CSV table of C-alpha atoms in Angstrom, one decimal:
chain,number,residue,atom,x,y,z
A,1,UNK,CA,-152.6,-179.9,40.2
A,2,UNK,CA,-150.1,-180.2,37.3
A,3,UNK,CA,-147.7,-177.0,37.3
A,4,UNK,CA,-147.4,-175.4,33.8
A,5,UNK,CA,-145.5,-172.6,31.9
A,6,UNK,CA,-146.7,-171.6,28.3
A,7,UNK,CA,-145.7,-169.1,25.3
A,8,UNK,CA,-148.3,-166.2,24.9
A,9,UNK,CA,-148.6,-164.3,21.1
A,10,UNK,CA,-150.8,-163.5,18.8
A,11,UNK,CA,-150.6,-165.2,16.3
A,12,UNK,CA,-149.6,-168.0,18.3
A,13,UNK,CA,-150.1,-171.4,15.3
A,14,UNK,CA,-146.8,-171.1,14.4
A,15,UNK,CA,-144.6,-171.5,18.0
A,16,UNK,CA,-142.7,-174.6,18.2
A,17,UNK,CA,-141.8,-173.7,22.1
A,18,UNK,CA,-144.0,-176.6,23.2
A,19,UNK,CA,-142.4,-179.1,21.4
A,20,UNK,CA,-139.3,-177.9,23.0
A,21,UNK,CA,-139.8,-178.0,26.5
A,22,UNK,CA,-142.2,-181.0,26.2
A,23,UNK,CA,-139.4,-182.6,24.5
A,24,UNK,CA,-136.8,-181.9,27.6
A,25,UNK,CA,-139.9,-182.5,30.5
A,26,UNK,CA,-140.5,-185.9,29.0
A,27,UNK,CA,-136.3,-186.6,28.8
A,28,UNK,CA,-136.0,-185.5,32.5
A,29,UNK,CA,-139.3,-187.1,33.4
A,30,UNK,CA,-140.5,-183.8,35.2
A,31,UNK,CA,-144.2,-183.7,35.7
A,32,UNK,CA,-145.3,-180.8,34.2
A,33,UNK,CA,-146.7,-179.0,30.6
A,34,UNK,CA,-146.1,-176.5,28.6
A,35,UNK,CA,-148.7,-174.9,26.2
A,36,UNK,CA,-149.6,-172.3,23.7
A,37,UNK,CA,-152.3,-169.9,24.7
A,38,UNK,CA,-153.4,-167.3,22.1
A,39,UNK,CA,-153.7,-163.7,23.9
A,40,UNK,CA,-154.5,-160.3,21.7
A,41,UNK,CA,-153.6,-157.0,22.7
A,42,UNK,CA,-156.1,-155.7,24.0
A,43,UNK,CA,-156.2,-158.7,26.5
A,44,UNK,CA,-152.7,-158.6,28.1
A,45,UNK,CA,-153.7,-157.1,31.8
A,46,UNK,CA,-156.8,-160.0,32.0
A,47,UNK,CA,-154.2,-162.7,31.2
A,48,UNK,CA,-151.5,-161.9,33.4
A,49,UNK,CA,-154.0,-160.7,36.0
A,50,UNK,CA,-155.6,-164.5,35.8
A,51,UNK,CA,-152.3,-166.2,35.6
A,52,UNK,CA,-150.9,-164.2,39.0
A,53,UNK,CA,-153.6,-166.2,41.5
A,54,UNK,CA,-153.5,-169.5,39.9
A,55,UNK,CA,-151.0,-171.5,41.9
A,56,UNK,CA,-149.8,-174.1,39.1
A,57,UNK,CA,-148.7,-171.2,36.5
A,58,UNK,CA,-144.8,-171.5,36.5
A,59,UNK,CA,-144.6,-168.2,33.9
A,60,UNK,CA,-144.4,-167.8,30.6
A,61,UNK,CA,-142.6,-167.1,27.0
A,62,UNK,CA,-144.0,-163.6,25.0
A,63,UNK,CA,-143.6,-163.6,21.5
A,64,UNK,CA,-145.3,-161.0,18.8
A,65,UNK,CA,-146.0,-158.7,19.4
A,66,UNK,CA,-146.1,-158.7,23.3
A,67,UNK,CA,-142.2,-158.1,23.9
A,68,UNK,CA,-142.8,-154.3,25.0
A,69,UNK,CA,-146.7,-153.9,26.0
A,70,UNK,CA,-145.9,-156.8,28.7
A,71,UNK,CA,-143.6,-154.7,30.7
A,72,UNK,CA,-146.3,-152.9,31.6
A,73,UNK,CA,-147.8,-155.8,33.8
A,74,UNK,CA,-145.0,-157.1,35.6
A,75,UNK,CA,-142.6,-156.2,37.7
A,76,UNK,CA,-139.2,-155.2,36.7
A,77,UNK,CA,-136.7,-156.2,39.4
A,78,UNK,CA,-134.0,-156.8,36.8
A,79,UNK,CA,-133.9,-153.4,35.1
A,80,UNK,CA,-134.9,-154.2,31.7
A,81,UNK,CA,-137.2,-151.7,30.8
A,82,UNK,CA,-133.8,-149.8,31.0
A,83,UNK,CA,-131.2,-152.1,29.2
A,84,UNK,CA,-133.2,-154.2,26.9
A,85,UNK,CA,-136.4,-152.9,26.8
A,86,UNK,CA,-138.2,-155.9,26.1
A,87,UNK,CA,-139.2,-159.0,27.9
A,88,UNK,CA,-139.8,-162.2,26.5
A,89,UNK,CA,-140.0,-164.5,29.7
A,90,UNK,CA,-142.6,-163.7,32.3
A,91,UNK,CA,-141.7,-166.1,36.0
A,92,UNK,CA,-143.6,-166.2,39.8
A,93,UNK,CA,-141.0,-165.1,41.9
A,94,UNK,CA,-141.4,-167.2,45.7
A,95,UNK,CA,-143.2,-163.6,47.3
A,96,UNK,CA,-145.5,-164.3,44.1
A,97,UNK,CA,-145.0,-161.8,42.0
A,98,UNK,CA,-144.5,-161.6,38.2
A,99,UNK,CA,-141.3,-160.8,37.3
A,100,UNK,CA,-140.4,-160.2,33.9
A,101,UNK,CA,-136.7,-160.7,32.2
A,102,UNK,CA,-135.1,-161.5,28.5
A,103,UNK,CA,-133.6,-165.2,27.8
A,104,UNK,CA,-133.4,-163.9,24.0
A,105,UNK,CA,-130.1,-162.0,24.1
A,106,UNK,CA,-128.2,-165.0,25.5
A,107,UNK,CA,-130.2,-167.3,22.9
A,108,UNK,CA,-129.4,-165.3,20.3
A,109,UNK,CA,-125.8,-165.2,21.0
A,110,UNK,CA,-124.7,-168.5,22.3
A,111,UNK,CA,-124.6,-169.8,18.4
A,112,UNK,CA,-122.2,-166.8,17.2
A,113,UNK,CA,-120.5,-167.0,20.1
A,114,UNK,CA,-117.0,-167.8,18.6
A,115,UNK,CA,-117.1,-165.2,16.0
A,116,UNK,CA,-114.9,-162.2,16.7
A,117,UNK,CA,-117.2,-159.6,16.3
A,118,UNK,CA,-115.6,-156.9,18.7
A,119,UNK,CA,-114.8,-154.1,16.5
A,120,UNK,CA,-116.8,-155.5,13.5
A,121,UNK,CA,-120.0,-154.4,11.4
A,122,UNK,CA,-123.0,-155.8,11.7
A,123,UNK,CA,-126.4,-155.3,10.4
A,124,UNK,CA,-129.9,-156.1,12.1
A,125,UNK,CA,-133.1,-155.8,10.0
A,126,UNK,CA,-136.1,-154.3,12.1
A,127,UNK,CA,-136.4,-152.9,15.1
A,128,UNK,CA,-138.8,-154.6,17.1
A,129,UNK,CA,-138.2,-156.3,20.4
A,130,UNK,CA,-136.5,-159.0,19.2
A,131,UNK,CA,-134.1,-156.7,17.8
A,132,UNK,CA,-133.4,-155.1,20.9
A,133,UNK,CA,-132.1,-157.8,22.9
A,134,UNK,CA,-129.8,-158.8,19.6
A,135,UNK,CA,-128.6,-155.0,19.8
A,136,UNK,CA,-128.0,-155.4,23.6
A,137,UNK,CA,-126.2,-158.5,22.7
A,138,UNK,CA,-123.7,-156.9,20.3
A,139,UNK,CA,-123.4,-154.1,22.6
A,140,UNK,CA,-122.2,-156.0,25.4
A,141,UNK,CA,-119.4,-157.8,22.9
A,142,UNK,CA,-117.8,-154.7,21.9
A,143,UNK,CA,-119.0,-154.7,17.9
A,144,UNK,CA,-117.7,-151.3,16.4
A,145,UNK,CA,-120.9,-150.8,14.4
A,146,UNK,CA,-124.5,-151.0,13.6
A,147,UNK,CA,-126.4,-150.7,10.6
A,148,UNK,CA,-130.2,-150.8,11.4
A,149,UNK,CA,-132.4,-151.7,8.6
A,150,UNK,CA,-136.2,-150.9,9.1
A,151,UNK,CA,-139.2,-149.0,7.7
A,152,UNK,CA,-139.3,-146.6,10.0
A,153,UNK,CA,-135.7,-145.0,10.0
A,154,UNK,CA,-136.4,-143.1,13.3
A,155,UNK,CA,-137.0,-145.7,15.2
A,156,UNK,CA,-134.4,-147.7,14.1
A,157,UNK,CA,-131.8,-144.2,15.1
A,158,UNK,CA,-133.4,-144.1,18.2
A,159,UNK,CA,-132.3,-147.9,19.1
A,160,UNK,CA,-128.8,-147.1,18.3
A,161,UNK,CA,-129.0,-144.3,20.6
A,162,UNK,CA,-130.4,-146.6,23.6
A,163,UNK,CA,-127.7,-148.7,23.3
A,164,UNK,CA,-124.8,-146.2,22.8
A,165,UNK,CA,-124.1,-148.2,19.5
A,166,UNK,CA,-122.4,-146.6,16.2
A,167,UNK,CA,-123.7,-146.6,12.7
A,168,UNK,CA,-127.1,-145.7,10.9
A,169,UNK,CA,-130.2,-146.0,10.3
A,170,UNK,CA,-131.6,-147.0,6.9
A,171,UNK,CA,-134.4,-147.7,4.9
A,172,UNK,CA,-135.2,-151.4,4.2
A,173,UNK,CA,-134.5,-150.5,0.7
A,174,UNK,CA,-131.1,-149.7,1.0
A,175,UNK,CA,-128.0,-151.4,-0.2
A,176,UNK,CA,-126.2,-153.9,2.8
A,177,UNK,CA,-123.4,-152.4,3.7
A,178,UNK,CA,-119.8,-155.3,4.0
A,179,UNK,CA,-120.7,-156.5,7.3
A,180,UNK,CA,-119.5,-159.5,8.9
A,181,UNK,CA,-122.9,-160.0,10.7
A,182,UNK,CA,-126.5,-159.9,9.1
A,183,UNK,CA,-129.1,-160.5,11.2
A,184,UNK,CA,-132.3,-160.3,10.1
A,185,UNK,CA,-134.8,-159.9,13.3
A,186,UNK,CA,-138.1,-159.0,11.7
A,187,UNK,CA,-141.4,-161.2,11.0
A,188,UNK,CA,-140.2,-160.9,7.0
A,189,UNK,CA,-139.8,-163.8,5.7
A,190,UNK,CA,-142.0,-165.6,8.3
A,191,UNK,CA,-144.7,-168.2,6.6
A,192,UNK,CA,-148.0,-165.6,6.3
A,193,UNK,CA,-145.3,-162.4,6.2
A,194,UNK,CA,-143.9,-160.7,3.2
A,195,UNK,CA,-140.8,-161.8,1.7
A,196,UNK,CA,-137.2,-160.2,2.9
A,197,UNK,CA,-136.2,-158.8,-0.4
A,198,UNK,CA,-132.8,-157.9,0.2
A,199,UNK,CA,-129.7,-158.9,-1.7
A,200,UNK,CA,-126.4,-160.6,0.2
A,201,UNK,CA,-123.8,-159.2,-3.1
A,202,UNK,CA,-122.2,-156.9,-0.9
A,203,UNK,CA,-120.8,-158.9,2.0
A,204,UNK,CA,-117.3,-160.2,1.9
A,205,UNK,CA,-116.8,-164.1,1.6
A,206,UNK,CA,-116.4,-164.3,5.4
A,207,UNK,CA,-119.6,-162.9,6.6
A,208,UNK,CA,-122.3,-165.1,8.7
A,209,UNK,CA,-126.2,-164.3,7.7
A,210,UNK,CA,-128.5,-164.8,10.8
A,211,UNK,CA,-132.0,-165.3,10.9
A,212,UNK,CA,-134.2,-165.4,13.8
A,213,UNK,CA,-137.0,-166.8,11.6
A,214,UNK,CA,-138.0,-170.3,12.1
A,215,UNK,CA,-140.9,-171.1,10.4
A,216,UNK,CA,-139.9,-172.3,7.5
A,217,UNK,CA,-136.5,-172.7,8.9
A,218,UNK,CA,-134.6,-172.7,5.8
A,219,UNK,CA,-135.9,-169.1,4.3
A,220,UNK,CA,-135.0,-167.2,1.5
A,221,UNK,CA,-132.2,-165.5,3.3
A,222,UNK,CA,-131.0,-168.2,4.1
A,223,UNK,CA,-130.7,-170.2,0.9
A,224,UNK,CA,-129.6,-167.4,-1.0
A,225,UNK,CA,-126.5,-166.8,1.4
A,226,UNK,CA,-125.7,-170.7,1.3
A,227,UNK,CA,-126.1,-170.1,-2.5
A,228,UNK,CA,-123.5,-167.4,-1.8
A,229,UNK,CA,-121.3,-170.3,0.3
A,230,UNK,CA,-121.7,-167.7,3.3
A,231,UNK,CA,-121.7,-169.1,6.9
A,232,UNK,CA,-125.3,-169.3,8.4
A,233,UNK,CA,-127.4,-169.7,11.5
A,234,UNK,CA,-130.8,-170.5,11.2
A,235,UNK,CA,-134.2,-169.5,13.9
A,236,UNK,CA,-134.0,-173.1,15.3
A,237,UNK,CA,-130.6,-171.8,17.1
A,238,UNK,CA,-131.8,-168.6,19.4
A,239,UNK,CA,-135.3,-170.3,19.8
A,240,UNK,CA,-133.5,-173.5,21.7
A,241,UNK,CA,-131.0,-171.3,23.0
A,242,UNK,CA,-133.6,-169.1,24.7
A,243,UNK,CA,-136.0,-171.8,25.8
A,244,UNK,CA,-133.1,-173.5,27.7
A,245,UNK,CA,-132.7,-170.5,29.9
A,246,UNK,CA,-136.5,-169.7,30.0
A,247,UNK,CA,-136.9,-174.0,31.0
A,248,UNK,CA,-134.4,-173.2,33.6
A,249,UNK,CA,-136.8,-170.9,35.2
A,250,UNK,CA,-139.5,-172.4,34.9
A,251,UNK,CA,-138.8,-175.9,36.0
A,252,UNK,CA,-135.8,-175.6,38.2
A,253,UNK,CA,-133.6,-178.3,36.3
A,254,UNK,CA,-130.9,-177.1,33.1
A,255,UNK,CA,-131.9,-178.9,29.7
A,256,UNK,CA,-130.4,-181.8,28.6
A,257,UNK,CA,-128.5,-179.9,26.0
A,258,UNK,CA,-127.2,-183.4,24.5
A,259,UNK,CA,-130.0,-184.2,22.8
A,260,UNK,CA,-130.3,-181.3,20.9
A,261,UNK,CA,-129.6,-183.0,17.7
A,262,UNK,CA,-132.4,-184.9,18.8
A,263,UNK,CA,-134.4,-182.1,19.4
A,264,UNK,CA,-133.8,-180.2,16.1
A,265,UNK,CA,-134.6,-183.6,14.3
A,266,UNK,CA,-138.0,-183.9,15.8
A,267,UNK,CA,-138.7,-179.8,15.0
A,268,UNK,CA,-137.8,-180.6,11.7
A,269,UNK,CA,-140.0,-183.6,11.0
């Protein structure tokens, strides 16, 4: 019986997290898959239900739009229903249980990590749950404040709140404030989602545009701030990132990290 972990969405066509940690099983010669498996809404409970008696099921990534509704089938030893509010890695603990935790917060920091940010502005488009481990993120590095970004403004106040962060809440439509940090963490821009239709003008020369998009990698935000000559970080950054603290979990053995070169060059083929 082969062990496996897998990535859970829906959609689910686009995920490049089984090239990833095929990629590092076949380098550390670990025997052992990952997969894709497509699971709607309305099917959460039966998969997680059928996932907790089958012995080879090592746990699991959760992308859209599952970040929130899976906390609602696992068990949350870590308390981050609390912090985060959002899981996006699913493991068996050894009394078999499902316990649920967030590898996207450290993903999404590790590439920014040299940036001195405490103090700073910084704004995050959406408010989804990838957005709330980037706002725990910032939180937890001292930025000075927030300017959320979203359709629905009250949501996006309500975030701030959660995480004791300053700023505002705004309207997609409304001009970006000079921040040092844009980070866009909404599905616009994604290949089958609307465009991001915002414009960079505002920021000062020094700012770094982040976007948590990776397919296509190099989106419109993107070009447009390297058209700017801003500083950028593109999806391909807080997917690895995340997956090599998720592969940790899974697997029992750290990435090899060296090859990522290696590995961005095969993503990008």
């Amino acid at each position: 019986m082969t062990p496996y972990a897998e990535v859970i969405g829906d959609p689910i066509g686009h995920t490049k997290s089984p090239a990833i940690h095929g990629f590092w099983l076949d380098v550390l010669d670990i025997d052992a898959e990952y997969r894709a498996t497509h699971v709607r809404p309305d099917s959460l409970a039966a998969y997680f239900d059928s996932r907790r008696i089958d012995p080879a099921w090592r746990g699991c990534n959760i992308t859209i739009p599952h970040k929130q509704a899976a906390l609602d089938h696992v068990e949350d030893r870590g308390g981050i229903r609390a912090t985060i509010g959002a899981i996006n890695t699913v493991i068996r603990a050894e009394d078999g249980a499902l316990i649920g935790t967030n590898t996207d917060a450290g993903g999404f920091y590790s590439p920014i990590a040299g940036l001195d940010l405490e103090g700073g502005h910084a704004v995050v488009i959406g408010a989804g749950g990838g957005a709330r481990a980037i706002l725990f993120a910032l939180s937890k590095i001292g930025i000075g404040r927030v300017t959320i970004l979203n359709r629905n403004v009250l949501k996006g106040a309500a975030l701030l709140s959660s995480f004791e962060l300053k700023g505002d809440a705004l309207p997609l439509t409304a001009p970006l404030p000079p921040a040092a940090l844009v980070v866009n963490a909404s599905p616009l821009g994604m290949a089958g989602q609307p465009p991001l239709d915002i414009d960079l003008s505002p920021l000062p020369e020094d700012a770094v545009v982040y976007d948590i998009v990776y397919v296509p990698l190099e989106t419109p935000l993107l070009a447009q701030a390297r058209a700017r000559g801003l500083d950028t970080v593109d999806g391909l950054d807080m997917l690895i990132g995340q997956a090599a603290l998720a592969f940790e979990l899974f697997f029992g053995a750290e990435p090899p990290r060296d090859r990522d070169e290696e590995l961005r060059a095969l993503l990008t083929s």
